[in-house]
Short mmCIF file of C-alpha atoms in Angstrom, two decimals:
data_model
loop_
_atom_site.label_atom_id
_atom_site.label_comp_id
_atom_site.label_asym_id
_atom_site.label_seq_id
_atom_site.Cartn_x
_atom_site.Cartn_y
_atom_site.Cartn_z
CA UNK A 1 8.49 90.47 -87.64
CA UNK A 2 9.87 93.44 -89.53
CA UNK A 3 13.48 92.91 -90.61
CA UNK A 4 14.44 96.15 -88.86
CA UNK A 5 13.33 94.66 -85.56
CA UNK A 6 15.68 92.41 -83.60
CA UNK A 7 15.40 88.63 -83.75
CA UNK A 8 17.35 85.62 -82.47
CA UNK A 9 17.93 87.47 -79.22
CA UNK A 10 20.02 85.89 -76.51
CA UNK A 11 21.33 87.13 -73.16
CA UNK A 12 24.88 85.85 -72.88
CA UNK A 13 26.04 87.32 -69.59
CA UNK A 14 25.11 89.87 -66.95
CA UNK A 15 27.73 91.64 -64.85
CA UNK A 16 26.83 93.52 -61.69
CA UNK A 17 29.41 96.04 -60.63
CA UNK A 18 27.12 97.13 -57.83
CA UNK A 19 23.41 96.86 -57.15
CA UNK A 20 21.76 95.86 -53.88
CA UNK A 21 23.98 93.13 -52.37
CA UNK A 22 25.45 92.06 -55.74
CA UNK A 23 29.06 93.23 -56.09
CA UNK A 24 31.56 92.39 -58.86
CA UNK A 25 29.32 89.53 -59.90
CA UNK A 26 29.02 87.72 -63.25
CA UNK A 27 26.31 85.28 -64.27
CA UNK A 28 26.35 83.44 -67.60
CA UNK A 29 23.19 82.40 -69.45
CA UNK A 30 24.68 80.76 -72.54
CA UNK A 31 24.06 77.11 -73.28
CA UNK A 32 20.46 76.01 -72.82
CA UNK A 33 17.22 77.94 -73.40
CA UNK A 34 16.30 77.65 -69.70
CA UNK A 35 18.39 78.93 -66.80
CA UNK A 36 17.59 78.21 -63.17
CA UNK A 37 19.08 80.49 -60.51
CA UNK A 38 19.40 78.56 -57.26
CA UNK A 39 20.38 79.93 -53.90
CA UNK A 40 19.41 80.62 -50.32
CA UNK A 41 17.19 83.49 -49.16
CA UNK A 42 18.80 86.89 -49.59
CA UNK A 43 21.56 85.82 -51.98
CA UNK A 44 20.31 88.04 -54.83
CA UNK A 45 18.26 85.69 -57.05
CA UNK A 46 15.31 88.06 -57.42
CA UNK A 47 17.61 91.04 -57.94
CA UNK A 48 19.06 89.32 -61.01
CA UNK A 49 15.74 88.80 -62.76
CA UNK A 50 14.43 92.21 -61.67
CA UNK A 51 17.46 93.79 -63.35
CA UNK A 52 17.01 91.63 -66.47
CA UNK A 53 13.41 92.79 -66.84
CA UNK A 54 14.61 96.40 -66.96
CA UNK A 55 17.32 95.83 -69.58
CA UNK A 56 14.90 95.93 -72.50
CA UNK A 57 12.17 98.13 -73.90
CA UNK A 58 9.14 96.43 -75.43
CA UNK A 59 8.88 96.07 -79.19
CA UNK A 60 5.20 96.99 -78.82
CA UNK A 61 3.97 98.46 -75.52
CA UNK A 62 0.47 97.15 -76.29
CA UNK A 63 1.82 93.60 -76.24
CA UNK A 64 4.20 93.68 -73.26
CA UNK A 65 4.97 95.85 -70.24
CA UNK A 66 7.69 98.49 -70.29
CA UNK A 67 9.55 97.48 -67.12
CA UNK A 68 11.55 100.30 -65.56
CA UNK A 69 14.23 100.21 -62.89
CA UNK A 70 12.02 102.20 -60.52
CA UNK A 71 9.46 99.35 -60.61
CA UNK A 72 11.91 97.05 -58.82
CA UNK A 73 14.46 99.48 -57.36
CA UNK A 74 12.15 102.11 -55.93
CA UNK A 75 13.99 105.14 -54.51
CA UNK A 76 13.42 105.48 -50.76
CA UNK A 77 14.80 107.41 -47.82
CA UNK A 78 17.20 104.53 -47.24
CA UNK A 79 18.29 103.98 -50.83
CA UNK A 80 18.36 106.17 -53.91
CA UNK A 81 20.31 103.44 -55.77
CA UNK A 82 23.07 105.87 -56.66
CA UNK A 83 26.24 104.10 -57.72
CA UNK A 84 24.37 101.11 -59.16
CA UNK A 85 25.88 99.72 -62.36
CA UNK A 86 25.44 96.57 -64.46
CA UNK A 87 26.44 95.43 -67.93
CA UNK A 88 24.36 93.24 -70.25
CA UNK A 89 26.19 91.18 -72.87
CA UNK A 90 23.66 90.09 -75.48
CA UNK A 91 23.38 89.04 -79.12
CA UNK A 92 20.68 89.58 -81.73
CA UNK A 93 20.08 89.85 -85.45
CA UNK A 94 18.58 92.69 -87.49
CA UNK A 95 17.85 91.49 -90.98
CA UNK A 96 20.96 89.64 -92.14
CA UNK A 97 23.28 91.35 -89.67
CA UNK A 98 24.36 89.58 -86.46
CA UNK A 99 25.22 91.75 -83.46
CA UNK A 100 26.96 91.09 -80.16
CA UNK A 101 26.70 94.08 -77.85
CA UNK A 102 27.45 95.18 -74.32
CA UNK A 103 24.95 97.62 -72.85
CA UNK A 104 25.85 99.42 -69.61
CA UNK A 105 23.07 100.52 -67.23
CA UNK A 106 23.85 102.76 -64.29
CA UNK A 107 22.52 105.29 -61.84
CA UNK A 108 25.65 107.29 -61.22
CA UNK A 109 23.62 110.50 -61.22
CA UNK A 110 19.97 111.15 -60.45
CA UNK A 111 18.53 109.01 -63.27
CA UNK A 112 19.09 105.57 -64.67
CA UNK A 113 20.96 105.49 -67.97
CA UNK A 114 20.59 104.88 -70.83
CA UNK A 115 17.18 106.49 -71.17
CA UNK A 116 14.46 103.91 -71.64
CA UNK A 117 14.00 104.61 -75.35
CA UNK A 118 17.64 103.69 -75.96
CA UNK A 119 17.45 100.24 -74.44
CA UNK A 120 17.46 97.27 -76.82
CA UNK A 121 14.03 96.03 -77.86
CA UNK A 122 12.65 92.65 -76.83
CA UNK A 123 9.40 91.06 -75.76
CA UNK A 124 9.77 90.49 -71.99
CA UNK A 125 7.34 88.91 -69.55
CA UNK A 126 8.06 89.08 -65.82
CA UNK A 127 6.10 86.68 -63.57
CA UNK A 128 6.63 87.72 -59.98
CA UNK A 129 5.56 86.66 -56.52
CA UNK A 130 2.45 88.84 -56.84
CA UNK A 131 0.90 86.18 -59.09
CA UNK A 132 0.81 83.85 -56.06
CA UNK A 133 -1.78 86.01 -54.29
CA UNK A 134 -5.22 84.35 -54.57
CA UNK A 135 -7.68 86.48 -56.54
CA UNK A 136 -10.19 86.32 -53.71
CA UNK A 137 -7.76 88.40 -51.61
CA UNK A 138 -7.75 91.14 -54.25
CA UNK A 139 -11.53 91.26 -54.63
CA UNK A 140 -13.15 94.02 -52.59
CA UNK A 141 -16.77 93.16 -53.42
CA UNK A 142 -18.32 91.07 -50.63
CA UNK A 143 -21.87 90.66 -51.95
CA UNK A 144 -23.15 88.42 -54.74
CA UNK A 145 -21.02 88.54 -57.87
CA UNK A 146 -23.04 87.80 -60.97
CA UNK A 147 -20.71 87.32 -63.88
CA UNK A 148 -21.16 86.10 -67.42
CA UNK A 149 -19.21 83.06 -68.54
CA UNK A 150 -17.61 82.62 -71.94
CA UNK A 151 -15.70 79.42 -72.87
CA UNK A 152 -12.27 80.14 -74.37
CA UNK A 153 -11.67 78.18 -77.58
CA UNK A 154 -8.83 80.06 -79.28
CA UNK A 155 -5.57 78.18 -79.92
CA UNK A 156 -3.73 79.81 -77.01
CA UNK A 157 -6.47 78.96 -74.51
CA UNK A 158 -6.71 75.36 -75.74
CA UNK A 159 -2.95 74.96 -75.26
CA UNK A 160 -3.16 76.42 -71.75
CA UNK A 161 -6.03 74.09 -70.83
CA UNK A 162 -4.23 71.07 -72.30
CA UNK A 163 -0.97 71.61 -70.45
CA UNK A 164 -2.62 72.71 -67.20
CA UNK A 165 -4.53 69.41 -67.30
CA UNK A 166 -1.28 67.49 -67.74
CA UNK A 167 0.50 69.29 -64.90
CA UNK A 168 -2.33 69.08 -62.36
CA UNK A 169 -3.56 65.64 -63.49
CA UNK A 170 -7.01 67.18 -63.89
CA UNK A 171 -8.93 66.78 -67.13
CA UNK A 172 -10.40 70.28 -67.40
CA UNK A 173 -13.53 70.21 -69.57
CA UNK A 174 -13.53 73.91 -70.38
CA UNK A 175 -11.34 76.95 -69.80
CA UNK A 176 -13.49 80.06 -69.32
CA UNK A 177 -13.44 83.79 -68.85
CA UNK A 178 -15.86 85.22 -66.25
CA UNK A 179 -16.81 88.90 -66.59
CA UNK A 180 -18.63 91.30 -64.30
CA UNK A 181 -18.54 95.06 -64.22
CA UNK A 182 -15.10 95.92 -65.67
CA UNK A 183 -13.39 92.86 -64.21
CA UNK A 184 -12.50 89.50 -65.70
CA UNK A 185 -11.46 86.27 -64.02
CA UNK A 186 -10.40 83.01 -65.59
CA UNK A 187 -12.21 79.84 -64.65
CA UNK A 188 -12.45 76.15 -65.47
CA UNK A 189 -14.83 73.24 -65.39
CA UNK A 190 -13.63 70.00 -63.85
CA UNK A 191 -15.75 66.88 -63.21
CA UNK A 192 -18.92 68.83 -63.99
CA UNK A 193 -18.15 71.63 -61.54
CA UNK A 194 -17.40 75.15 -62.77
CA UNK A 195 -15.40 77.61 -60.69
CA UNK A 196 -13.57 80.87 -61.27
CA UNK A 197 -10.20 82.14 -60.12
CA UNK A 198 -12.00 83.48 -57.04
CA UNK A 199 -12.34 79.85 -55.92
CA UNK A 200 -9.05 78.53 -57.31
CA UNK A 201 -6.13 77.54 -55.18
CA UNK A 202 -3.23 79.97 -55.50
CA UNK A 203 -0.98 77.37 -57.14
CA UNK A 204 -3.60 76.44 -59.75
CA UNK A 205 -4.25 80.11 -60.49
CA UNK A 206 -0.56 80.89 -60.91
CA UNK A 207 -0.02 77.85 -63.15
CA UNK A 208 -2.65 79.08 -65.64
CA UNK A 209 -1.03 82.52 -65.61
CA UNK A 210 2.48 81.14 -66.24
CA UNK A 211 1.29 78.90 -69.09
CA UNK A 212 -0.58 81.77 -70.73
CA UNK A 213 2.48 84.03 -70.59
CA UNK A 214 4.78 81.36 -72.01
CA UNK A 215 2.46 80.23 -74.81
CA UNK A 216 1.45 83.72 -75.97
CA UNK A 217 5.05 84.97 -76.11
CA UNK A 218 6.40 85.40 -79.66
CA UNK A 219 9.66 83.86 -80.85
CA UNK A 220 12.88 85.00 -79.15
CA UNK A 221 11.02 86.36 -76.10
CA UNK A 222 12.49 86.59 -72.62
CA UNK A 223 10.37 85.03 -69.84
CA UNK A 224 11.39 85.75 -66.23
CA UNK A 225 9.78 83.79 -63.39
CA UNK A 226 10.51 84.49 -59.74
CA UNK A 227 10.25 81.41 -57.47
CA UNK A 228 8.82 79.08 -60.09
CA UNK A 229 8.31 76.30 -57.52
CA UNK A 230 6.08 78.32 -55.19
CA UNK A 231 2.76 76.54 -54.53
CA UNK A 232 3.65 73.59 -56.80
CA UNK A 233 4.33 70.07 -55.56
CA UNK A 234 7.37 68.29 -56.98
CA UNK A 235 5.58 66.21 -59.63
CA UNK A 236 3.75 69.28 -60.96
CA UNK A 237 7.00 71.26 -61.05
CA UNK A 238 8.73 68.48 -63.00
CA UNK A 239 5.94 68.42 -65.58
CA UNK A 240 5.99 72.20 -65.89
CA UNK A 241 9.76 72.26 -66.46
CA UNK A 242 9.52 69.63 -69.20
CA UNK A 243 6.78 71.67 -70.95
CA UNK A 244 8.87 74.84 -70.68
CA UNK A 245 11.89 73.06 -72.15
CA UNK A 246 9.87 71.92 -75.18
CA UNK A 247 8.19 75.29 -75.68
CA UNK A 248 11.45 77.23 -75.35
CA UNK A 249 13.09 75.03 -77.94
CA UNK A 250 10.23 75.27 -80.46
CA UNK A 251 9.88 79.07 -80.12
CA UNK A 252 13.52 79.99 -79.34
CA UNK A 253 12.46 81.47 -75.99
CA UNK A 254 14.91 82.31 -73.24
CA UNK A 255 13.36 81.43 -69.88
CA UNK A 256 15.15 82.42 -66.68
CA UNK A 257 13.71 81.55 -63.30
CA UNK A 258 14.63 81.36 -59.64
CA UNK A 259 13.89 78.56 -57.21
CA UNK A 260 14.81 76.99 -53.88
CA UNK A 261 13.87 73.49 -55.07
CA UNK A 262 16.99 71.28 -55.10
CA UNK A 263 15.01 68.67 -57.06
CA UNK A 264 15.56 70.86 -60.14
CA UNK A 265 19.09 69.43 -60.30
CA UNK A 266 17.70 66.39 -62.14
CA UNK A 267 17.27 68.64 -65.21
CA UNK A 268 20.87 69.87 -65.33
CA UNK A 269 21.48 68.15 -68.69
CA UNK A 270 18.72 70.26 -70.27
CA UNK A 271 18.81 73.55 -68.37
CA UNK A 272 21.55 75.82 -67.04
CA UNK A 273 21.89 75.58 -63.26
CA UNK A 274 23.46 78.62 -61.64
CA UNK A 275 24.21 78.51 -57.91
CA UNK A 276 24.41 81.93 -56.24
CA UNK A 277 26.41 82.33 -53.05
CA UNK A 278 27.08 85.42 -50.94
CA UNK A 279 30.71 85.38 -49.77
CA UNK A 280 32.03 87.88 -47.26
CA UNK A 281 33.05 90.54 -49.77
CA UNK A 282 31.35 89.56 -53.03
CA UNK A 283 28.74 87.38 -54.70
CA UNK A 284 29.83 84.18 -56.41
CA UNK A 285 28.13 82.18 -59.16
CA UNK A 286 28.89 78.48 -59.67
CA UNK A 287 27.84 76.88 -62.95
CA UNK A 288 27.99 73.28 -61.77
CA UNK A 289 26.24 71.53 -58.91
CA UNK A 290 28.73 70.59 -56.21
CA UNK A 291 28.24 69.27 -52.65
CA UNK A 292 28.74 72.73 -51.12
CA UNK A 293 25.90 74.14 -53.23
CA UNK A 294 23.57 71.38 -52.08
CA UNK A 295 24.61 71.95 -48.46
CA UNK A 296 23.59 75.60 -48.70
CA UNK A 297 20.19 74.57 -50.04
CA UNK A 298 19.47 71.57 -47.82
CA UNK A 299 21.75 71.85 -44.79
CA UNK A 300 22.98 68.31 -45.53
CA UNK A 301 26.55 67.57 -46.57
CA UNK A 302 26.81 65.28 -49.58
CA UNK A 303 29.92 63.07 -49.62
CA UNK A 304 30.16 61.77 -53.19
CA UNK A 305 33.65 60.27 -52.81
CA UNK A 306 33.46 56.88 -51.10
CA UNK A 307 36.60 55.14 -49.86
CA UNK A 308 36.51 51.62 -48.40
CA UNK A 309 39.26 50.51 -46.00
CA UNK A 310 40.15 47.52 -43.83
CA UNK A 311 40.04 49.07 -40.35
CA UNK A 312 39.98 52.21 -38.24
CA UNK A 313 43.72 52.80 -38.63
CA UNK A 314 43.46 52.90 -42.42
CA UNK A 315 40.39 55.10 -41.97
CA UNK A 316 42.45 57.58 -39.91
CA UNK A 317 45.18 57.57 -42.59
CA UNK A 318 42.67 58.32 -45.37
CA UNK A 319 41.01 61.00 -43.25
CA UNK A 320 44.39 62.66 -42.77
CA UNK A 321 45.19 62.63 -46.50
CA UNK A 322 41.70 63.95 -47.31
CA UNK A 323 42.24 66.80 -44.87
CA UNK A 324 45.65 67.64 -46.31
CA UNK A 325 43.97 68.09 -49.70
CA UNK A 326 41.02 70.05 -48.31
CA UNK A 327 38.57 67.28 -49.25
CA UNK A 328 37.48 65.81 -45.91
CA UNK A 329 33.88 67.00 -46.14
CA UNK A 330 33.44 65.37 -49.54
CA UNK A 331 34.77 61.93 -48.52
CA UNK A 332 32.86 59.09 -46.87
CA UNK A 333 35.15 56.41 -45.41
CA UNK A 334 33.74 52.94 -44.70
CA UNK A 335 35.34 49.85 -43.15
CA UNK A 336 34.90 46.47 -44.84
CA UNK A 337 36.93 44.37 -42.38
CA UNK A 338 39.24 41.58 -43.48
CA UNK A 339 41.21 42.19 -46.68
CA UNK A 340 39.31 39.49 -48.59
CA UNK A 341 36.04 41.40 -48.06
CA UNK A 342 37.37 44.14 -50.33
CA UNK A 343 36.79 42.00 -53.40
CA UNK A 344 33.38 40.73 -52.25
CA UNK A 345 31.99 44.22 -51.55
CA UNK A 346 33.39 45.63 -54.80
CA UNK A 347 31.94 42.75 -56.83
CA UNK A 348 28.49 43.28 -55.30
CA UNK A 349 28.52 46.97 -56.20
CA UNK A 350 29.62 46.21 -59.77
CA UNK A 351 26.96 43.53 -60.22
CA UNK A 352 24.28 45.89 -58.89
CA UNK A 353 25.54 48.68 -61.20
CA UNK A 354 25.86 51.20 -58.39
CA UNK A 355 25.54 54.64 -60.02
CA UNK A 356 28.35 56.10 -57.89
CA UNK A 357 30.87 53.33 -58.61
CA UNK A 358 33.27 55.65 -60.44
CA UNK A 359 33.59 57.74 -57.28
CA UNK A 360 34.59 54.73 -55.17
CA UNK A 361 38.04 53.49 -54.17
CA UNK A 362 38.87 50.28 -52.32
CA UNK A 363 42.09 50.42 -50.33
CA UNK A 364 44.12 47.46 -49.13
CA UNK A 365 46.74 47.88 -46.42
CA UNK A 366 49.33 46.39 -48.76
CA UNK A 367 50.45 43.51 -46.56
CA UNK A 368 48.31 40.93 -48.44
CA UNK A 369 47.16 40.77 -52.07
CA UNK A 370 49.98 43.23 -52.66
CA UNK A 371 50.63 42.35 -56.33
CA UNK A 372 48.33 42.82 -59.36
CA UNK A 373 48.38 39.04 -59.88
CA UNK A 374 47.08 38.35 -56.38
CA UNK A 375 44.39 41.03 -56.69
CA UNK A 376 43.22 39.62 -60.04
CA UNK A 377 43.14 36.15 -58.52
CA UNK A 378 40.75 37.31 -55.80
CA UNK A 379 38.57 39.14 -58.30
CA UNK A 380 38.24 35.98 -60.41
CA UNK A 381 37.33 34.02 -57.29
CA UNK A 382 34.38 36.23 -56.34
CA UNK A 383 33.27 37.40 -59.81
CA UNK A 384 32.48 34.06 -61.42
CA UNK A 385 30.96 33.34 -64.79
CA UNK A 386 32.01 33.00 -68.41
CA UNK A 387 29.83 35.66 -70.08
CA UNK A 388 31.37 38.57 -71.91
CA UNK A 389 29.79 41.04 -69.47
CA UNK A 390 31.26 39.32 -66.40
CA UNK A 391 34.67 39.12 -68.06
CA UNK A 392 34.49 42.87 -68.79
CA UNK A 393 33.47 43.47 -65.17
CA UNK A 394 36.51 41.54 -63.89
CA UNK A 395 38.83 43.65 -66.05
CA UNK A 396 37.12 46.81 -64.83
CA UNK A 397 37.25 45.86 -61.12
CA UNK A 398 41.01 46.17 -60.74
CA UNK A 399 40.93 49.93 -61.42
CA UNK A 400 38.87 50.51 -58.26
CA UNK A 401 41.46 48.85 -55.98
CA UNK A 402 44.41 50.72 -54.51
CA UNK A 403 46.70 50.18 -51.54
CA UNK A 404 48.82 51.89 -48.96
CA UNK A 405 52.52 51.18 -49.44
CA UNK A 406 54.25 50.05 -46.21
CA UNK A 407 57.43 48.71 -47.89
CA UNK A 408 56.49 45.08 -47.18
CA UNK A 409 55.76 45.89 -43.53
CA UNK A 410 52.40 45.67 -41.85
CA UNK A 411 50.87 49.17 -41.62
CA UNK A 412 50.97 49.32 -37.80
CA UNK A 413 54.67 48.50 -37.74
CA UNK A 414 55.37 50.91 -40.60
CA UNK A 415 53.58 53.86 -38.97
CA UNK A 416 55.31 53.11 -35.68
CA UNK A 417 58.62 53.21 -37.55
CA UNK A 418 57.77 56.59 -39.14
CA UNK A 419 57.01 58.10 -35.73
CA UNK A 420 60.00 56.80 -33.78
CA UNK A 421 62.40 57.99 -36.51
CA UNK A 422 61.11 61.57 -36.35
CA UNK A 423 63.51 64.23 -35.06
CA UNK A 424 62.65 66.30 -32.02
CA UNK A 425 59.64 68.53 -32.63
CA UNK A 426 58.77 72.02 -31.40
CA UNK A 427 55.55 70.57 -29.99
CA UNK A 428 56.33 68.92 -26.64
CA UNK A 429 53.12 66.86 -26.78
CA UNK A 430 54.37 65.31 -30.01
CA UNK A 431 57.81 64.70 -28.48
CA UNK A 432 56.22 62.70 -25.67
CA UNK A 433 54.49 60.42 -28.20
CA UNK A 434 57.75 60.01 -30.17
CA UNK A 435 59.61 59.02 -26.99
CA UNK A 436 56.86 56.55 -26.09
CA UNK A 437 57.09 55.02 -29.59
CA UNK A 438 60.86 54.60 -29.20
CA UNK A 439 60.30 52.69 -25.95
CA UNK A 440 58.23 50.07 -27.78
CA UNK A 441 60.94 48.00 -29.43
CA UNK A 442 59.15 44.65 -29.63
CA UNK A 443 55.42 44.08 -29.52
CA UNK A 444 53.38 40.90 -29.36
CA UNK A 445 51.89 41.07 -32.87
CA UNK A 446 52.10 43.92 -35.37
CA UNK A 447 48.77 45.45 -34.30
CA UNK A 448 50.13 46.03 -30.82
CA UNK A 449 52.69 48.58 -31.99
CA UNK A 450 49.84 51.07 -32.38
CA UNK A 451 47.56 49.65 -29.68
CA UNK A 452 50.33 49.74 -27.07
CA UNK A 453 51.21 53.31 -27.98
CA UNK A 454 47.58 54.41 -27.60
CA UNK A 455 47.29 52.57 -24.27
CA UNK A 456 50.51 53.98 -22.92
CA UNK A 457 49.50 57.54 -23.80
CA UNK A 458 46.01 56.92 -22.33
CA UNK A 459 44.36 58.18 -25.53
CA UNK A 460 40.80 57.56 -26.52
CA UNK A 461 41.23 55.35 -29.58
CA UNK A 462 39.90 57.82 -32.17
CA UNK A 463 41.96 60.67 -30.68
CA UNK A 464 45.02 58.41 -30.50
CA UNK A 465 44.74 57.39 -34.14
CA UNK A 466 44.45 61.04 -35.16
CA UNK A 467 47.58 61.95 -33.17
CA UNK A 468 49.47 59.02 -34.68
CA UNK A 469 48.55 59.94 -38.26
CA UNK A 470 49.30 63.62 -37.57
CA UNK A 471 52.79 62.64 -36.42
CA UNK A 472 53.36 60.09 -39.19
CA UNK A 473 52.49 62.75 -41.77
CA UNK A 474 55.55 64.72 -40.63
CA UNK A 475 57.82 61.95 -41.94
CA UNK A 476 59.39 62.39 -45.41
CA UNK A 477 58.10 58.86 -46.17
CA UNK A 478 54.44 59.81 -45.58
CA UNK A 479 53.93 61.00 -49.15
CA UNK A 480 55.18 57.71 -50.57
CA UNK A 481 53.08 55.70 -48.12
CA UNK A 482 49.86 57.49 -49.12
CA UNK A 483 50.71 58.11 -52.78
CA UNK A 484 47.98 56.03 -54.44
CA UNK A 485 45.07 57.33 -52.37
CA UNK A 486 46.45 60.89 -52.62
CA UNK A 487 46.65 60.73 -56.42
CA UNK A 488 43.11 59.34 -56.64
CA UNK A 489 41.73 62.12 -54.46
CA UNK A 490 43.59 64.76 -56.48
CA UNK A 491 42.04 63.33 -59.66
CA UNK A 492 38.56 63.82 -58.15
CA UNK A 493 39.12 67.29 -56.73
CA UNK A 494 37.71 69.24 -59.68
CA UNK A 495 34.56 67.12 -59.73
CA UNK A 496 33.57 67.99 -56.15
CA UNK A 497 34.94 71.47 -55.41
CA UNK A 498 33.27 74.63 -56.65
CA UNK A 499 35.05 76.74 -59.22
CA UNK A 500 34.21 80.38 -59.83
#
């Protein structure tokens, strides 16, 4: 490469002031060589890579296409694209000089600016949805096609054949070019059978095209792939991503692609994952995978925070605290029964090395095993052994155990006390429950303070427990009662909630 030509090129950030449905939107590409743009249909994934393709002019038009805004943002009766504006923040080197520039592209008048000859230079390859169309659907000839076949043995073709074989688990014998008239089609031989792209499956055909584009691209190129997972099964996609990671690193390529495949998350240590979300008034980009992002992709709510409690009353208390912190949808609450089971369940999870253990909390009511000494005694009882690893596990276990703090009272009696000491409320329904609580002065067993209140009010149990915790939370002592579980949830908030 001539020293006057740019090298070491890197897109750092792209800002959309306004184009299509992208408004006041930033997306960052720094970090890894590969960036995956994830999101639901219509969120703007394709718009991002369409715009990126137009940000550069080719170093040599014989080697790469000169993508123009009109290729992807075609003026129509419904849209002339006036008012569109975006800013590219990018870095590059010319000779010994390092540059970091911001280039603004807009169509505030009748034409896009800057003019195409003033765009920065870079080798760009855009691989769009069109490459998914089987070649047979593009071929107009319906009679016998007699083509000549030439095996491809150059270094590029051998690399494409090698990696296509790995991805498809097919040992291709040859990689060919088939020519007839002025047309050419690729082809392969597999298990003694030769066939051209006219007989290839669309996924196989697109795979060869993607590999060719990636392996022929010179250093510092930009490769853009729309819907990389189309027509590929999960194992093939995984293999392709690993090959792209290696190639991008060895040739300093920047590869940006879109996908719907949530399985791509497994690569988040090696590639940038960018989640795109259309809010009511603007587009948001989240740089980390959180449960809400996965919900938008899969329709299933992930609850990474797991809290284990003794019974349904403690469950209602934890649910209330989770809701107060805006974390309910991220929290799974499970009952383990008698207090002693807390230590047994925790020990089993530690011994089995549960991968989510650091997002788990075990809560005791606080009326038994209330001191650190008693908790440690129970841990030693269920986690037996003299090895160094078991001893380390016992020391680790205590940090997963917390408790509610009922001031030496059983939780039912304590919550009953919080409710009956409340002043008159503006909500008459609440006042009725408070009056009913005051009428229960002595109950046969601590559990009956809550059970009797639910029975007297004729509540369904789950609805009754919710009303009781709603009322108890109005007490100035509620914060102290729930302090340990509240602090734990607050410490986990940043790890589960999206930040923009």
